[in-house]
CSV table of N, CA and C in Angstrom, one decimal:
chain,number,residue,atom,x,y,z
A,1,UNK,N,-15.0,24.9,6.4
A,1,UNK,CA,-14.6,24.1,5.3
A,1,UNK,C,-13.5,23.1,5.6
A,2,UNK,N,-12.6,23.5,6.5
A,2,UNK,CA,-11.5,22.6,6.8
A,2,UNK,C,-12.0,21.4,7.6
A,3,UNK,N,-13.0,21.6,8.4
A,3,UNK,CA,-13.6,20.4,9.2
A,3,UNK,C,-14.3,19.5,8.2
A,4,UNK,N,-15.1,20.1,7.4
A,4,UNK,CA,-15.8,19.2,6.4
A,4,UNK,C,-14.9,18.5,5.5
A,5,UNK,N,-13.8,19.1,5.1
A,5,UNK,CA,-12.8,18.5,4.2
A,5,UNK,C,-12.2,17.3,5.0
A,6,UNK,N,-11.9,17.5,6.3
A,6,UNK,CA,-11.3,16.5,7.1
A,6,UNK,C,-12.2,15.3,7.2
A,7,UNK,N,-13.5,15.6,7.4
A,7,UNK,CA,-14.5,14.5,7.6
A,7,UNK,C,-14.6,13.7,6.3
A,8,UNK,N,-14.6,14.4,5.2
A,8,UNK,CA,-14.7,13.7,3.9
A,8,UNK,C,-13.4,12.8,3.6
A,9,UNK,N,-12.2,13.4,3.9
A,9,UNK,CA,-11.0,12.6,3.7
A,9,UNK,C,-11.0,11.4,4.6
A,10,UNK,N,-11.5,11.5,5.9
A,10,UNK,CA,-11.6,10.4,6.8
A,10,UNK,C,-12.6,9.4,6.2
A,11,UNK,N,-13.7,9.8,5.6
A,11,UNK,CA,-14.7,8.9,5.0
A,11,UNK,C,-14.0,8.1,3.9
A,12,UNK,N,-13.2,8.8,3.1
A,12,UNK,CA,-12.5,8.1,1.9
A,12,UNK,C,-11.6,7.1,2.5
A,13,UNK,N,-10.8,7.4,3.5
A,13,UNK,CA,-9.8,6.5,4.0
A,13,UNK,C,-10.5,5.3,4.7
A,14,UNK,N,-11.6,5.5,5.4
A,14,UNK,CA,-12.3,4.4,6.1
A,14,UNK,C,-13.0,3.5,5.0
A,15,UNK,N,-13.5,4.1,4.0
A,15,UNK,CA,-14.1,3.3,2.9
A,15,UNK,C,-13.1,2.4,2.2
A,16,UNK,N,-11.8,2.9,2.1
A,16,UNK,CA,-10.8,2.1,1.5
A,16,UNK,C,-10.4,0.9,2.4
A,17,UNK,N,-10.5,1.1,3.7
A,17,UNK,CA,-10.3,0.0,4.7
A,17,UNK,C,-11.4,-1.0,4.5
A,18,UNK,N,-12.7,-0.5,4.4
A,18,UNK,CA,-13.8,-1.4,4.2
A,18,UNK,C,-13.7,-2.2,2.9
A,19,UNK,N,-13.2,-1.5,1.9
A,19,UNK,CA,-13.0,-2.1,0.6
A,19,UNK,C,-12.0,-3.2,0.6
A,20,UNK,N,-10.8,-3.0,1.3
A,20,UNK,CA,-9.7,-3.9,1.2
A,20,UNK,C,-9.7,-4.9,2.4
A,21,UNK,N,-10.5,-4.7,3.4
A,21,UNK,CA,-10.4,-5.6,4.6
A,21,UNK,C,-10.6,-7.1,4.2
A,22,UNK,N,-11.6,-7.4,3.4
A,22,UNK,CA,-11.8,-8.9,3.1
A,22,UNK,C,-10.6,-9.5,2.4
A,23,UNK,N,-9.7,-8.8,1.8
A,23,UNK,CA,-8.5,-9.3,1.2
A,23,UNK,C,-7.6,-10.0,2.2
A,24,UNK,N,-7.5,-9.5,3.4
A,24,UNK,CA,-6.7,-10.1,4.4
A,24,UNK,C,-7.2,-11.6,4.8
A,25,UNK,N,-8.5,-11.8,4.6
A,25,UNK,CA,-9.0,-13.1,4.9
A,25,UNK,C,-9.1,-14.0,3.7
A,26,UNK,N,-8.5,-13.5,2.6
A,26,UNK,CA,-8.5,-14.3,1.3
A,26,UNK,C,-9.8,-14.2,0.5
A,27,UNK,N,-10.6,-13.2,0.8
A,27,UNK,CA,-11.9,-13.0,0.1
A,27,UNK,C,-11.8,-12.0,-1.0
A,28,UNK,N,-12.9,-11.7,-1.6
A,28,UNK,CA,-13.0,-10.6,-2.6
A,28,UNK,C,-13.2,-9.3,-1.9
A,29,UNK,N,-12.7,-8.2,-2.6
A,29,UNK,CA,-12.9,-6.9,-2.0
A,29,UNK,C,-14.4,-6.6,-2.0
A,30,UNK,N,-14.8,-5.7,-1.0
A,30,UNK,CA,-16.2,-5.3,-0.9
A,30,UNK,C,-16.4,-4.1,-1.8
A,31,UNK,N,-16.8,-4.4,-3.1
A,31,UNK,CA,-16.9,-3.4,-4.1
A,31,UNK,C,-17.9,-2.3,-3.8
A,32,UNK,N,-18.9,-2.5,-3.0
A,32,UNK,CA,-19.9,-1.5,-2.6
A,32,UNK,C,-19.3,-0.3,-2.0
A,33,UNK,N,-18.1,-0.5,-1.3
A,33,UNK,CA,-17.4,0.6,-0.6
A,33,UNK,C,-16.8,1.6,-1.6
A,34,UNK,N,-16.8,1.3,-2.9
A,34,UNK,CA,-16.2,2.2,-3.9
A,34,UNK,C,-17.1,3.5,-4.0
A,35,UNK,N,-18.4,3.3,-3.7
A,35,UNK,CA,-19.3,4.5,-3.8
A,35,UNK,C,-18.9,5.4,-2.7
A,36,UNK,N,-18.7,4.9,-1.5
A,36,UNK,CA,-18.3,5.8,-0.4
A,36,UNK,C,-16.9,6.4,-0.7
A,37,UNK,N,-16.0,5.7,-1.3
A,37,UNK,CA,-14.7,6.2,-1.6
A,37,UNK,C,-14.8,7.3,-2.6
A,38,UNK,N,-15.6,7.1,-3.6
A,38,UNK,CA,-15.8,8.2,-4.7
A,38,UNK,C,-16.4,9.4,-4.0
A,39,UNK,N,-17.4,9.2,-3.2
A,39,UNK,CA,-18.1,10.3,-2.5
A,39,UNK,C,-17.1,11.1,-1.7
A,40,UNK,N,-16.3,10.4,-0.9
A,40,UNK,CA,-15.3,11.1,0.0
A,40,UNK,C,-14.3,11.8,-0.8
A,41,UNK,N,-13.8,11.2,-1.8
A,41,UNK,CA,-12.7,11.9,-2.6
A,41,UNK,C,-13.3,13.1,-3.4
A,42,UNK,N,-14.5,13.0,-4.0
A,42,UNK,CA,-15.1,14.1,-4.7
A,42,UNK,C,-15.5,15.2,-3.7
A,43,UNK,N,-16.0,14.8,-2.6
A,43,UNK,CA,-16.4,15.8,-1.6
A,43,UNK,C,-15.2,16.6,-1.0
A,44,UNK,N,-14.1,15.9,-0.8
A,44,UNK,CA,-12.9,16.5,-0.3
A,44,UNK,C,-12.4,17.5,-1.3
A,45,UNK,N,-12.3,17.0,-2.6
A,45,UNK,CA,-11.8,17.9,-3.6
A,45,UNK,C,-12.7,19.2,-3.8
A,46,UNK,N,-14.0,19.0,-3.7
A,46,UNK,CA,-15.0,20.1,-3.8
A,46,UNK,C,-14.8,21.1,-2.7
A,47,UNK,N,-14.7,20.6,-1.5
A,47,UNK,CA,-14.6,21.5,-0.3
A,47,UNK,C,-13.3,22.2,-0.3
A,48,UNK,N,-12.2,21.6,-0.8
A,48,UNK,CA,-10.9,22.2,-0.9
A,48,UNK,C,-11.0,23.4,-1.9
A,49,UNK,N,-11.6,23.1,-3.0
A,49,UNK,CA,-11.8,24.2,-4.0
A,49,UNK,C,-12.7,25.4,-3.5
A,50,UNK,N,-13.7,25.0,-2.7
A,50,UNK,CA,-14.6,26.1,-2.2
A,50,UNK,C,-13.8,26.9,-1.1
A,51,UNK,N,-13.0,26.2,-0.3
A,51,UNK,CA,-12.2,26.9,0.7
A,51,UNK,C,-11.2,27.8,0.0
A,52,UNK,N,-10.6,27.4,-1.1
A,52,UNK,CA,-9.6,28.2,-1.8
A,52,UNK,C,-10.3,29.4,-2.4
A,53,UNK,N,-11.5,29.2,-3.0
A,53,UNK,CA,-12.2,30.4,-3.5
A,53,UNK,C,-12.6,31.4,-2.4
A,54,UNK,N,-13.0,30.8,-1.3
A,54,UNK,CA,-13.4,31.7,-0.2
A,54,UNK,C,-12.1,32.5,0.3
A,55,UNK,N,-11.0,31.9,0.4
A,55,UNK,CA,-9.7,32.6,0.8
A,55,UNK,C,-9.4,33.7,-0.2
A,56,UNK,N,-9.5,33.3,-1.5
A,56,UNK,CA,-9.2,34.3,-2.6
A,56,UNK,C,-10.2,35.5,-2.5
A,57,UNK,N,-11.4,35.3,-2.3
A,57,UNK,CA,-12.4,36.3,-2.2
A,57,UNK,C,-12.1,37.2,-1.0
A,58,UNK,N,-11.8,36.6,0.1
A,58,UNK,CA,-11.5,37.4,1.3
A,58,UNK,C,-10.3,38.3,1.1
A,59,UNK,N,-9.3,37.7,0.4
A,59,UNK,CA,-8.0,38.5,0.1
A,59,UNK,C,-8.3,39.7,-0.8
A,60,UNK,N,-9.2,39.4,-1.8
A,60,UNK,CA,-9.5,40.4,-2.8
A,60,UNK,C,-10.3,41.5,-2.1
A,61,UNK,N,-11.3,41.2,-1.3
A,61,UNK,CA,-12.1,42.2,-0.5
A,61,UNK,C,-11.2,43.1,0.3
A,62,UNK,N,-10.1,42.4,0.9
A,62,UNK,CA,-9.2,43.2,1.8
A,62,UNK,C,-8.4,44.2,0.9
A,63,UNK,N,-7.9,43.7,-0.3
A,63,UNK,CA,-7.2,44.6,-1.1
A,63,UNK,C,-8.0,45.8,-1.6
A,64,UNK,N,-9.3,45.6,-1.9
A,64,UNK,CA,-10.2,46.6,-2.4
A,64,UNK,C,-10.9,47.4,-1.3
A,65,UNK,N,-10.6,47.1,-0.1
A,65,UNK,CA,-11.2,47.7,1.1
A,65,UNK,C,-12.7,47.6,1.0
A,66,UNK,N,-13.2,46.5,0.6
A,66,UNK,CA,-14.6,46.2,0.5
A,66,UNK,C,-15.1,45.6,1.8
A,67,UNK,N,-16.3,45.8,2.2
A,67,UNK,CA,-16.8,45.2,3.4
A,67,UNK,C,-17.1,43.7,3.2
A,68,UNK,N,-17.0,43.0,4.4
A,68,UNK,CA,-17.3,41.6,4.4
A,68,UNK,C,-18.8,41.4,4.2
A,69,UNK,N,-19.3,40.4,3.5
A,69,UNK,CA,-20.7,40.2,3.4
A,69,UNK,C,-21.2,39.7,4.7
A,70,UNK,N,-22.4,40.2,5.0
A,70,UNK,CA,-23.0,39.8,6.3
A,70,UNK,C,-24.5,39.8,6.2
A,71,UNK,N,-25.1,39.6,7.4
A,71,UNK,CA,-26.6,39.5,7.5
A,71,UNK,C,-27.1,40.8,8.0
A,72,UNK,N,-26.5,41.9,7.7
A,72,UNK,CA,-27.0,43.2,8.2
A,72,UNK,C,-28.2,43.6,7.5
A,73,UNK,N,-28.7,44.8,7.9
A,73,UNK,CA,-30.0,45.3,7.3
A,73,UNK,C,-29.8,45.7,5.9
A,74,UNK,N,-30.8,45.4,5.1
A,74,UNK,CA,-30.8,45.7,3.7
A,74,UNK,C,-31.3,47.2,3.5
A,75,UNK,N,-30.7,47.9,2.7
A,75,UNK,CA,-31.0,49.3,2.4
A,75,UNK,C,-31.7,49.3,1.0
A,76,UNK,N,-32.9,49.9,1.0
A,76,UNK,CA,-33.6,49.9,-0.3
A,76,UNK,C,-33.5,51.2,-1.0
């Protein structure tokens, strides 16, 4: 989750550069980059929340001495 969050934050930052780069030349901002910015910010927020929930679940399983979920054999 940390790597994915980092990639999405990088996407948001690079899209801001794309958005604001034409201003240096006296042009209009590239408004199409706002879609990438919104996707990067929302994605980073979402993955941070998922990582937080994953951390809390792991901590709770440790407190309750519950096993970690895995791909082991199913018992019927």
